[in-house]
Tab-separated table of C-alpha atoms in Angstrom:
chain	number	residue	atom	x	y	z
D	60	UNK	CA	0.000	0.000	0.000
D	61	UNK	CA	1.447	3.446	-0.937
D	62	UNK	CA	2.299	6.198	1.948
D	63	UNK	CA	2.582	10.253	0.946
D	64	UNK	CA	3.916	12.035	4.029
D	65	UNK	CA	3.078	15.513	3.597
D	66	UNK	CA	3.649	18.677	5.576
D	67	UNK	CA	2.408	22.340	4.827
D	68	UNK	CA	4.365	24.615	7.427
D	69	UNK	CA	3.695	28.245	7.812
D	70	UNK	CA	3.280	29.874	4.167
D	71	UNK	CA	5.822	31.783	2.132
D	72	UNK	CA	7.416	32.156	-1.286
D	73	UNK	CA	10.161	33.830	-3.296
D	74	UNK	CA	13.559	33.644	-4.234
D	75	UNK	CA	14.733	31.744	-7.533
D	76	UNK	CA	16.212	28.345	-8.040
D	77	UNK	CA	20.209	27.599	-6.114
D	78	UNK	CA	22.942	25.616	-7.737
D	79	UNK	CA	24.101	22.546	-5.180
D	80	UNK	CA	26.588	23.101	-3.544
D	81	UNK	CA	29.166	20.578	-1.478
D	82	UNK	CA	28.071	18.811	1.778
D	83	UNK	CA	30.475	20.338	4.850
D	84	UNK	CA	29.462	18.999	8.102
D	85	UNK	CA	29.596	21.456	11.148
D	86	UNK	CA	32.061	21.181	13.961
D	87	UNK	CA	29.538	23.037	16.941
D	88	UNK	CA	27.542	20.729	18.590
D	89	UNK	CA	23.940	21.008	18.819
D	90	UNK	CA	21.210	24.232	17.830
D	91	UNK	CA	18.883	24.507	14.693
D	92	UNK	CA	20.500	27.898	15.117
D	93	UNK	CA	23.581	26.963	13.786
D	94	UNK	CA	22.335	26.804	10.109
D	95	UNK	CA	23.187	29.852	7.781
D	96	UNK	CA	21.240	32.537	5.989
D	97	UNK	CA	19.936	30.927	2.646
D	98	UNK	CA	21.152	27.903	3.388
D	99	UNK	CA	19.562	24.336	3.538
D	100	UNK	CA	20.530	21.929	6.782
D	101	UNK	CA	20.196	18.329	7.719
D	102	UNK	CA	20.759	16.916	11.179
D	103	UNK	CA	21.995	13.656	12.648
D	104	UNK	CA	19.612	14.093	15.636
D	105	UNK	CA	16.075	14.847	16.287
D	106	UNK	CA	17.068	18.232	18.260
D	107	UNK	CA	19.197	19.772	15.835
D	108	UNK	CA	21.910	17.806	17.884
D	109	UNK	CA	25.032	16.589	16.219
D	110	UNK	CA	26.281	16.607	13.229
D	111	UNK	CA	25.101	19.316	10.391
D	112	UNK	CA	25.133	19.099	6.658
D	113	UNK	CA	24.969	22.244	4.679
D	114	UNK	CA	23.837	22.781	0.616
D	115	UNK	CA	22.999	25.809	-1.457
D	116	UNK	CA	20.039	23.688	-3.373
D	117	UNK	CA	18.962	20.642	-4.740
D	118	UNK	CA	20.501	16.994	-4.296
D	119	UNK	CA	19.722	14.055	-5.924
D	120	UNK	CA	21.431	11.671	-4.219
D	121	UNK	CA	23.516	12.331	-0.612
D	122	UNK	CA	26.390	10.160	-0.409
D	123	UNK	CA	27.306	9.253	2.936
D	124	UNK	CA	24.485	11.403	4.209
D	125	UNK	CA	22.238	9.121	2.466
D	126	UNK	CA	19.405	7.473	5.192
D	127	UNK	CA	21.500	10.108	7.846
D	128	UNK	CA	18.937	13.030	8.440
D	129	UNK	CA	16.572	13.231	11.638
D	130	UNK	CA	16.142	16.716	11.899
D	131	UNK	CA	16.417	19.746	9.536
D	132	UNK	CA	15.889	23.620	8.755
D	133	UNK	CA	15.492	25.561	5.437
D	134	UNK	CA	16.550	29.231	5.269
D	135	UNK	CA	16.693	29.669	1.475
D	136	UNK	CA	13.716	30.994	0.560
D	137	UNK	CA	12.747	28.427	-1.464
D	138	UNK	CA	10.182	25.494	-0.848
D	139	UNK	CA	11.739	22.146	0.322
D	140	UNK	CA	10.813	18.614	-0.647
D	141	UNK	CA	13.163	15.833	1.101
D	142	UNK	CA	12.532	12.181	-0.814
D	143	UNK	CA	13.062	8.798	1.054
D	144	UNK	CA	14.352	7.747	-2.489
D	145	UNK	CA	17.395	8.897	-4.477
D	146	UNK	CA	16.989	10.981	-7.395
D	147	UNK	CA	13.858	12.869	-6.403
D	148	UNK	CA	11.907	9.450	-6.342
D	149	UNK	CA	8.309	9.112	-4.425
D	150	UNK	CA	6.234	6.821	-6.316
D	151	UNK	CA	7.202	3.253	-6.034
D	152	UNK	CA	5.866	-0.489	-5.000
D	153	UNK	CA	5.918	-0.048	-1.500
D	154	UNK	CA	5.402	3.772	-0.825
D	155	UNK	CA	5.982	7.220	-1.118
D	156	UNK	CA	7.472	9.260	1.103
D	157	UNK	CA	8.156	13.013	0.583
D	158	UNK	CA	8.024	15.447	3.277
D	159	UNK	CA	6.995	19.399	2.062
D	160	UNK	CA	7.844	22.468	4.097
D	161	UNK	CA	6.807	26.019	2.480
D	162	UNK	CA	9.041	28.168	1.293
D	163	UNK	CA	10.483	31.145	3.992
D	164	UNK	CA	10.535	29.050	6.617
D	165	UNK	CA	12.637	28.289	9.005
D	166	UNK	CA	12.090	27.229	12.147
D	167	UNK	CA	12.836	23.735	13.670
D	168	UNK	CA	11.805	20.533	11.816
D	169	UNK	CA	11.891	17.063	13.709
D	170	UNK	CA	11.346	14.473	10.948
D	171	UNK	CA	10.469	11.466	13.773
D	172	UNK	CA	6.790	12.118	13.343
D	173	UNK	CA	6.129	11.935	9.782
D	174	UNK	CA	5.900	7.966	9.785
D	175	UNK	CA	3.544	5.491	9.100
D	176	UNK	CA	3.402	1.382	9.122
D	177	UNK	CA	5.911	1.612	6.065
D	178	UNK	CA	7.998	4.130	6.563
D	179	UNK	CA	9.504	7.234	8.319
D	180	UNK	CA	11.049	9.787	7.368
D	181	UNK	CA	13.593	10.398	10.120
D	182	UNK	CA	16.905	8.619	9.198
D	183	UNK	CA	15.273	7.744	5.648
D	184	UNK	CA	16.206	10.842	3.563
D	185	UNK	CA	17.660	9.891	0.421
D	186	UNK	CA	17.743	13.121	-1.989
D	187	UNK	CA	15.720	16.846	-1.646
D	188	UNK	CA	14.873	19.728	-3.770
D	189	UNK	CA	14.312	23.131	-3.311
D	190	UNK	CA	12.384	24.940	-6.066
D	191	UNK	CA	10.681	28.589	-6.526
D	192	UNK	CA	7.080	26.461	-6.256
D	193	UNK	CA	5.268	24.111	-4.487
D	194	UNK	CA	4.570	22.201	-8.083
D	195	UNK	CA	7.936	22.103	-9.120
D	196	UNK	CA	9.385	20.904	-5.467
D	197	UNK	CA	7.105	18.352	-5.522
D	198	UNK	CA	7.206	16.733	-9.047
D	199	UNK	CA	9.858	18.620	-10.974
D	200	UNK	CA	7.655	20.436	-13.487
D	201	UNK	CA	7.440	24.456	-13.991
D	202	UNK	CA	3.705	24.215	-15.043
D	203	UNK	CA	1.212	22.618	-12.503
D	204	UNK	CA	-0.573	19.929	-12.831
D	205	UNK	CA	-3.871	20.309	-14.997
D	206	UNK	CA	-6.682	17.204	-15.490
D	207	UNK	CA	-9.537	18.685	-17.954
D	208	UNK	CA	-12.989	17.616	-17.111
D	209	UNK	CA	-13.747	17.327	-20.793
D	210	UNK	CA	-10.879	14.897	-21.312
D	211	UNK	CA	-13.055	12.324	-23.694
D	212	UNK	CA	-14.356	14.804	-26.476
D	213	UNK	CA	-12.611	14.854	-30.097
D	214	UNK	CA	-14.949	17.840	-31.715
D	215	UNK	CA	-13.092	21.369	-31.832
D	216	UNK	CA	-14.747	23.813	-29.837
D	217	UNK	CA	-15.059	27.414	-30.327
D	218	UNK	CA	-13.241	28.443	-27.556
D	219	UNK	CA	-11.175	27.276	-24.748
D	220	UNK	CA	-9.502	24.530	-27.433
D	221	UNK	CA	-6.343	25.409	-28.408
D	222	UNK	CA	-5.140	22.849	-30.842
D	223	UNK	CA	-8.584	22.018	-31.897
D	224	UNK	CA	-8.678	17.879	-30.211
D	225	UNK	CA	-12.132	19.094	-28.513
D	226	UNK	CA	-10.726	19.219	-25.072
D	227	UNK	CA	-10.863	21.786	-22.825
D	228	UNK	CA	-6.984	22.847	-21.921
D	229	UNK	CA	-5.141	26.202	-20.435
D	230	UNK	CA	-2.506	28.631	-21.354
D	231	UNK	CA	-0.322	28.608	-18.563
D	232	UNK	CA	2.281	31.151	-17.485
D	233	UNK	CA	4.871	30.666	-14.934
D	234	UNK	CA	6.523	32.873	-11.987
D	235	UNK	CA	9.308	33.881	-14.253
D	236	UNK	CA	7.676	34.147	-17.415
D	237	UNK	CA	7.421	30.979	-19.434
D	238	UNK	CA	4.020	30.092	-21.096
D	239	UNK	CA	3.114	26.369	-21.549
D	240	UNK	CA	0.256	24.984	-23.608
D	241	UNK	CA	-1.453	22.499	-20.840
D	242	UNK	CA	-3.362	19.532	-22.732
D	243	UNK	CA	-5.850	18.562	-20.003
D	244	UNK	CA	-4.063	15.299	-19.387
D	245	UNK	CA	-1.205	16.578	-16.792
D	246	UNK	CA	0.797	17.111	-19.346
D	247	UNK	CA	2.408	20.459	-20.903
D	248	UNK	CA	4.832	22.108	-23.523
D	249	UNK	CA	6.678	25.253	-23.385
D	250	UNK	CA	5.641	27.757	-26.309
D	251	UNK	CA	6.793	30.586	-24.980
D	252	UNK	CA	9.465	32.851	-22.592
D	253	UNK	CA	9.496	36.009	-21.777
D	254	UNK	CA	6.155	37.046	-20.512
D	255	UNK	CA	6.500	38.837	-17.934
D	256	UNK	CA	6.318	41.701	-19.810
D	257	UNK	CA	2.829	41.317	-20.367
D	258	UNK	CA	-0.571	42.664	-17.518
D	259	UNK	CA	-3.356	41.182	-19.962
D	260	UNK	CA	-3.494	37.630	-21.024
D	261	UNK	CA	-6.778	36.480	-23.422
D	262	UNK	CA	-8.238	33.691	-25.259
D	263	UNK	CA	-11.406	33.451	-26.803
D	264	UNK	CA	-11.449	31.179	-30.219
D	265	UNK	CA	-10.116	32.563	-33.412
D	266	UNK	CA	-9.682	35.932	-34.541
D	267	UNK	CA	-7.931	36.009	-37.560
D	268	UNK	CA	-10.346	33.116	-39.468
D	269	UNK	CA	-7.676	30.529	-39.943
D	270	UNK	CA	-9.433	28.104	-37.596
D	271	UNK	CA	-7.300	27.994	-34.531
D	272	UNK	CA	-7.572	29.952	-31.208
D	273	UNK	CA	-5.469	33.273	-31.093
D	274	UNK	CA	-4.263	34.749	-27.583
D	275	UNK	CA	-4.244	38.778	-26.911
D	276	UNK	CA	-2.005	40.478	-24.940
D	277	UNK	CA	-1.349	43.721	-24.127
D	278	UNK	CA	2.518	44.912	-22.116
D	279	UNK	CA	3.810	47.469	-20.155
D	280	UNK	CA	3.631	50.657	-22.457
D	281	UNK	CA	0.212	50.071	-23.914
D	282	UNK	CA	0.453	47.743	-27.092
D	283	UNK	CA	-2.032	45.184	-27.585
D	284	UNK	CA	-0.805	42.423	-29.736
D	285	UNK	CA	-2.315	39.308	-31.456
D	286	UNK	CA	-0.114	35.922	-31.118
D	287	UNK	CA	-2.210	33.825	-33.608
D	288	UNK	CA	-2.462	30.248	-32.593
D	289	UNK	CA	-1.068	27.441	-35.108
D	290	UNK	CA	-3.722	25.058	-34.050
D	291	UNK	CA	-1.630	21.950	-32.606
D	292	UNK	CA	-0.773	24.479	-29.565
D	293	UNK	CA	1.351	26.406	-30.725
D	294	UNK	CA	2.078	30.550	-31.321
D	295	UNK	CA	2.954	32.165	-35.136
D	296	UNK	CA	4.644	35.574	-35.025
D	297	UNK	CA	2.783	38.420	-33.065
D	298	UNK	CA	0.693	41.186	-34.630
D	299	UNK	CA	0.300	44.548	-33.196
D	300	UNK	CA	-3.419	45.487	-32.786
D	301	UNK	CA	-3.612	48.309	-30.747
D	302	UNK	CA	-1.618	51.258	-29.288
D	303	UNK	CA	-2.330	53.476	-26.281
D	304	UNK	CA	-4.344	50.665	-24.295
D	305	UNK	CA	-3.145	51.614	-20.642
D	306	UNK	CA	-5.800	53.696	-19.558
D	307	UNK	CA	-8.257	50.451	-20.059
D	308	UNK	CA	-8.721	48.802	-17.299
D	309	UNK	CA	-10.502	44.509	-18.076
D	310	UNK	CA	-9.130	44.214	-21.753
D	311	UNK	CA	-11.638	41.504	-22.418
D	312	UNK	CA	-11.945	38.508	-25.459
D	313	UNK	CA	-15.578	38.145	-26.569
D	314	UNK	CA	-15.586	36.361	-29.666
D	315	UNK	CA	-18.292	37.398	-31.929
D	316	UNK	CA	-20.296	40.093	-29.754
D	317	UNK	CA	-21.601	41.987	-32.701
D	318	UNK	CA	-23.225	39.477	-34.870
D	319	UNK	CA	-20.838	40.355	-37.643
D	320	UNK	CA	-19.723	36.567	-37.973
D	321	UNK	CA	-15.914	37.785	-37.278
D	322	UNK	CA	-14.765	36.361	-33.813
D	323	UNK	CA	-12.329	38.721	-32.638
D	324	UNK	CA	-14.469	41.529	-30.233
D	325	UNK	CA	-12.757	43.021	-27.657
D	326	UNK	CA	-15.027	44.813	-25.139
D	327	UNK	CA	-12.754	47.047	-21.385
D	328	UNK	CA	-14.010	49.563	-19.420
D	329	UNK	CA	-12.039	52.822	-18.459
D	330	UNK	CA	-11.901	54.842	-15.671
D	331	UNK	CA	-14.809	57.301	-15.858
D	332	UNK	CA	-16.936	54.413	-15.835
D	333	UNK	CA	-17.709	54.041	-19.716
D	334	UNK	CA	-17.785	50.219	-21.286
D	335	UNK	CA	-16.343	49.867	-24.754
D	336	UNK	CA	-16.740	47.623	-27.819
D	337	UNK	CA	-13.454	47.008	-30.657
D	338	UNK	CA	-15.474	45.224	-33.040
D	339	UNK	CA	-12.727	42.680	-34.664
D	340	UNK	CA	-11.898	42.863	-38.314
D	341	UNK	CA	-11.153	39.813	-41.033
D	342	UNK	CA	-7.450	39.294	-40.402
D	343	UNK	CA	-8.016	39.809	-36.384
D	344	UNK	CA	-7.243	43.632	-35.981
D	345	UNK	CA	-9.938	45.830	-34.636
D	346	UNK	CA	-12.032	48.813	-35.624
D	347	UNK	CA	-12.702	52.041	-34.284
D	348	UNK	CA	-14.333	52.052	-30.379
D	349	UNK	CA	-18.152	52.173	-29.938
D	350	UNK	CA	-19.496	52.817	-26.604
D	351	UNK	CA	-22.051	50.262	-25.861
D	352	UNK	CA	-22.127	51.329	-21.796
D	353	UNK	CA	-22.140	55.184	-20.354
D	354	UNK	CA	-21.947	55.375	-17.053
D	355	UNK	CA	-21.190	52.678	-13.561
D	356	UNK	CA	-18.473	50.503	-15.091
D	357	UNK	CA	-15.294	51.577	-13.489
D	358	UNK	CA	-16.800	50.241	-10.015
D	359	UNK	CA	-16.715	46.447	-12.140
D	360	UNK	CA	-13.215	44.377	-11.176
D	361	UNK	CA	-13.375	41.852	-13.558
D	362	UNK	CA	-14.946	41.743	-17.427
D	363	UNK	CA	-15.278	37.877	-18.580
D	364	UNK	CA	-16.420	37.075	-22.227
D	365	UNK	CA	-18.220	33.773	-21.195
D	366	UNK	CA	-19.796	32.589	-25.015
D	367	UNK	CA	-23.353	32.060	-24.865
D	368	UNK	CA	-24.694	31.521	-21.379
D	369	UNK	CA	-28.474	31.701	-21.372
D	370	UNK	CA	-28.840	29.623	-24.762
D	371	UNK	CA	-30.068	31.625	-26.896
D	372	UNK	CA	-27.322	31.672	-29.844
D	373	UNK	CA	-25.702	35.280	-28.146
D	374	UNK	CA	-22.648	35.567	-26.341
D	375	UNK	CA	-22.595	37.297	-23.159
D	376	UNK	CA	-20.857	39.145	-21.174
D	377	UNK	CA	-19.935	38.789	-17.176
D	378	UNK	CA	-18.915	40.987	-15.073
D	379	UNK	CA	-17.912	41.480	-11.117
D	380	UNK	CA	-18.840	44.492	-9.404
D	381	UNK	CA	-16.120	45.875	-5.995
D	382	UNK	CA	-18.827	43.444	-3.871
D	383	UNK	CA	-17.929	40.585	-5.264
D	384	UNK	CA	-20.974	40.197	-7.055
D	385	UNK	CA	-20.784	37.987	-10.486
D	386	UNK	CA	-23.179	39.841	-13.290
D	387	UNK	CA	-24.542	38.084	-16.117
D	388	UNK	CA	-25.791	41.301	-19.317
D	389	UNK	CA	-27.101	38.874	-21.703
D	390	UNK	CA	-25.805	39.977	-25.458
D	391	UNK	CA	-28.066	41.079	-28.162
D	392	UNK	CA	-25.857	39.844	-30.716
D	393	UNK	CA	-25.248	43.550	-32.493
D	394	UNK	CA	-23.073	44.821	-29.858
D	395	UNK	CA	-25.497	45.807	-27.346
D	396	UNK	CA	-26.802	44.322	-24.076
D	397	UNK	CA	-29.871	43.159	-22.059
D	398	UNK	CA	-31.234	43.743	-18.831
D	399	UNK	CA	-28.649	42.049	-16.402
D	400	UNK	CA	-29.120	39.640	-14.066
D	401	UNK	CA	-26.648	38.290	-11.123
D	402	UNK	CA	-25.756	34.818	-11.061
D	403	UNK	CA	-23.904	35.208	-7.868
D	404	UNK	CA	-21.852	36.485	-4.783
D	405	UNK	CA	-18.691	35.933	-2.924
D	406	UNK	CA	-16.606	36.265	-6.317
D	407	UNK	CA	-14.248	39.011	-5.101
D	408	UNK	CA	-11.720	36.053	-3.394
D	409	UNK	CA	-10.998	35.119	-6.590
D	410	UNK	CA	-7.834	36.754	-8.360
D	411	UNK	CA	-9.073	36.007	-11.579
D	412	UNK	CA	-12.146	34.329	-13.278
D	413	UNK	CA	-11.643	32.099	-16.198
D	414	UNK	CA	-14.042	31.606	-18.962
D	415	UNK	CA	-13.473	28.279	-21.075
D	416	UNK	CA	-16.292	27.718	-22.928
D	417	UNK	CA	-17.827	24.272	-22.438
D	418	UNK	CA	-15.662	22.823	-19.819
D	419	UNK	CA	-17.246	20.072	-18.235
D	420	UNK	CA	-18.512	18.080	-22.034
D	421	UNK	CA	-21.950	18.651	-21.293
D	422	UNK	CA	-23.068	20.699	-24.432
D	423	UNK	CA	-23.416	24.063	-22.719
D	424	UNK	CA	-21.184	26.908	-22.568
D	425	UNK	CA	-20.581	29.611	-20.207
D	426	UNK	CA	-18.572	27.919	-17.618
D	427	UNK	CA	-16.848	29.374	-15.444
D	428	UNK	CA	-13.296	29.192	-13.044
D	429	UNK	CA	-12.966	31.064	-10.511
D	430	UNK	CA	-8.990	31.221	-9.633
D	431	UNK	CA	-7.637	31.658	-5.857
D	432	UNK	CA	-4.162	29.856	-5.708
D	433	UNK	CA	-3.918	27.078	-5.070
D	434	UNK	CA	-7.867	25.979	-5.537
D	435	UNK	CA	-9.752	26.634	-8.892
D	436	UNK	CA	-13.610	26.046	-8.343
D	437	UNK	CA	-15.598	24.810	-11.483
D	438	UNK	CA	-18.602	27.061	-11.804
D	439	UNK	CA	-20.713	24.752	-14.400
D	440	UNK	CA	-23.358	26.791	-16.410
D	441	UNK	CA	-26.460	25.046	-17.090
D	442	UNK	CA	-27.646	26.577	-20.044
D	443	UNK	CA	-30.046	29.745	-18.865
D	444	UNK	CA	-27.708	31.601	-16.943
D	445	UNK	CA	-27.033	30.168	-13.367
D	446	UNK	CA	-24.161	28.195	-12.034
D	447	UNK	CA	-23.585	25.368	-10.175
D	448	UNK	CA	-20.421	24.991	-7.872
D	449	UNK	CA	-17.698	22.264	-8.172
D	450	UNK	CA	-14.318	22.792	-6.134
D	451	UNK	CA	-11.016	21.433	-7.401
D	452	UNK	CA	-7.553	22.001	-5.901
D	453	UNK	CA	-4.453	22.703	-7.907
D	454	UNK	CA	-0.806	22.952	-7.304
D	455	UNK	CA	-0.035	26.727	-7.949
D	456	UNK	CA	1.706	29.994	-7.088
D	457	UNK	CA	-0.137	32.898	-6.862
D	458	UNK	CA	2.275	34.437	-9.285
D	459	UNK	CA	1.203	32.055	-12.007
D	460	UNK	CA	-1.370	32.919	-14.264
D	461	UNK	CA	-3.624	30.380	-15.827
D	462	UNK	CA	-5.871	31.714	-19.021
């Protein structure tokens, strides 16, 4: 029967990957205290007692430390994930053993308790890492982990389907920057590096009518840029598609909001409180503005272009008001919007709402993630409008950014 030993102490974060460094044991004689700044220690004893090894970052195997450590602290910043196996090993025949402490901290550790009919820890530390994440500590990867719940369906789907296999997937960018295309199936590939650079991250099908989903972006002076999709998940060369975009606060994907048959509407609101449609053109560039709201909309936190939501062949728009109240203004399908109606409340704890089209294979779009590292609840729209909860748990930072 497999064992996990698992251990979430005190929260934290920061600091970026350390090179190993050599094993030099310490000549005082007892004190967790006796570990340096930014440094990683093992003990001999339980107490802190004894001998100390020292490293500057990850080890897969420990030589003669190997099966040695009974008591440890981490003061590099980073999160630590000490493996009964060599080589950053935790799933095999008999067990798995891996012991997690968040990153920042550093008090004392005993490892004696973490032990079940198995295995313990203490004494049974083969190899550790340290790693900017909890994900990557844990399994090695930059991107989380990320199971679709439409895993099953081969049709391409208007949105949320970025190399067109039907299934529901995520763009995925890292602390530092990277993007990975995430298939739904726990695994990823790197498409991109760099992005940092950019405060607005969208999806919402294709814009530029080649068939496959496009991203927008916009960066730090203002730009907004189209990276057009190649439709087996990955990016062609950007286009520039706007200038002078900073004063606009939720840049916003909509797909087709007008009715014009062209899928590449972008709809923000600025800060006197006026709502905006950028009606898309052929090749995914956008026309002129059009108001379509005058007055309220600064006071909204979050603009999500869900698709169609009430059934009625119209994509909608969603928005969050400063209570934390979710908004559903039904489109009219030339731009303009219906009466709204809210759909529901406690939304503000979430950093970030996702909209991914059909998400749970049950022929109806509109739903919804709400993001709030590390969970990512499953709002499931059920064809007129209202939402039904389903909570999931992922391994993330809250400086990732899922989209």
């Amino acid at each position: 029967m497999k064992r996990a030993f698992r251990s979430a102490v005190v929260a934290g974060l920061s600091a970026l990957g350390l090179l190993a460094a050599a094993v030099s044991p310490a000549q005082a004689s007892t004190g967790f205290d006796r570990c340096p700044a930014g440094r990683f220690c093992l003990f001999d004893n339980a107490d802190g007692s004894g001998a100390m090894a020292t490293y500057s970052g990850s080890m897969a195997t420990l030589g003669a430390y190997d099966n040695w450590a009974a008591s440890m602290r981490n003061r590099t910043g980073l999160h630590a994930c000490l493996f009964t196996e060599r080589y950053h090993v935790y799933d095999d025949s008999v067990y798995q053993g891996v012991f997690y402490a968040k990153a920042e901290y550093s008090g004392d550790i005993d490892l004696t308790p973490f032990h079940d009919e198995n295995v313990g820890m203490a004494n049974n530390v083969s190899s550790f890492r340290l790693s900017p994440t909890r994900h990557e500590c844990g399994n090695g990867n930059k991107y989380m982990d990320w199971n679709s719940d439409s895993w099953g369906r081969t049709e391409p789907q208007p949105f949320g389907d970025f190399n067109r296999d039907g299934i529901t997937d995520l763009i995925f960018r890292t602390f530092d920057g990277a993007l990975y295309f995430q298939r739904g199936d726990a695994t990823a590939t790197r498409i991109g590096v760099g992005w940092n650079s950019m405060n607005v991250l969208q999806r919402h099908g294709d814009r530029d009518g080649d068939g496959a989903e496009d991203l927008v972006t916009r960066d730090g002076n203002g730009v907004l840029w189209m990276y057009p999709g190649n439709g087996t998940g990955g990016l062609k060369a950007r286009v520039q598609i706007g200038v002078g975009w900073s004063t606009l606060r939720n840049v916003t994907a909509m797909g087709d909001f007008n009715g014009d048959g062209r899928r590449g509407d972008v709809v923000t609101n600025d800060s006197s409180g006026r709502l905006w449609l950028f009606a898309g053109r052929a090749n995914g560039t956008l026309e002129p503005r059009k108001q379509i709201g005058t007055s309220g909309w600064q006071g909204m936190t979050a603009l999500v272009g869900a698709g169609d939501m009430n059934s009625d062949g119209k994509n909608d728009l969603v928005a969050r008001d400063g209570s934390g109240r979710l908004w559903l203004y039904p489109g009219k399908g030339t731009g303009g919007m219906g009466a709204r109606k809210q759909i529901g409340s406690g939304w503000g704890r979430f950093e970030r709402i996702l909209a991914l089209g059909d998400a749970n294979r049950d022929g109806r779009y509109g739903d919804l993630y709400g993001k709030d590292a590390p969970v990512m609840d499953l709002y499931v729209n059920n064809g007129w409008g209202s939402l039904s909860q389903y909570t999931a748990s992922y391994d993330w930072d809250p400086r990732e950014t899922p989209f």
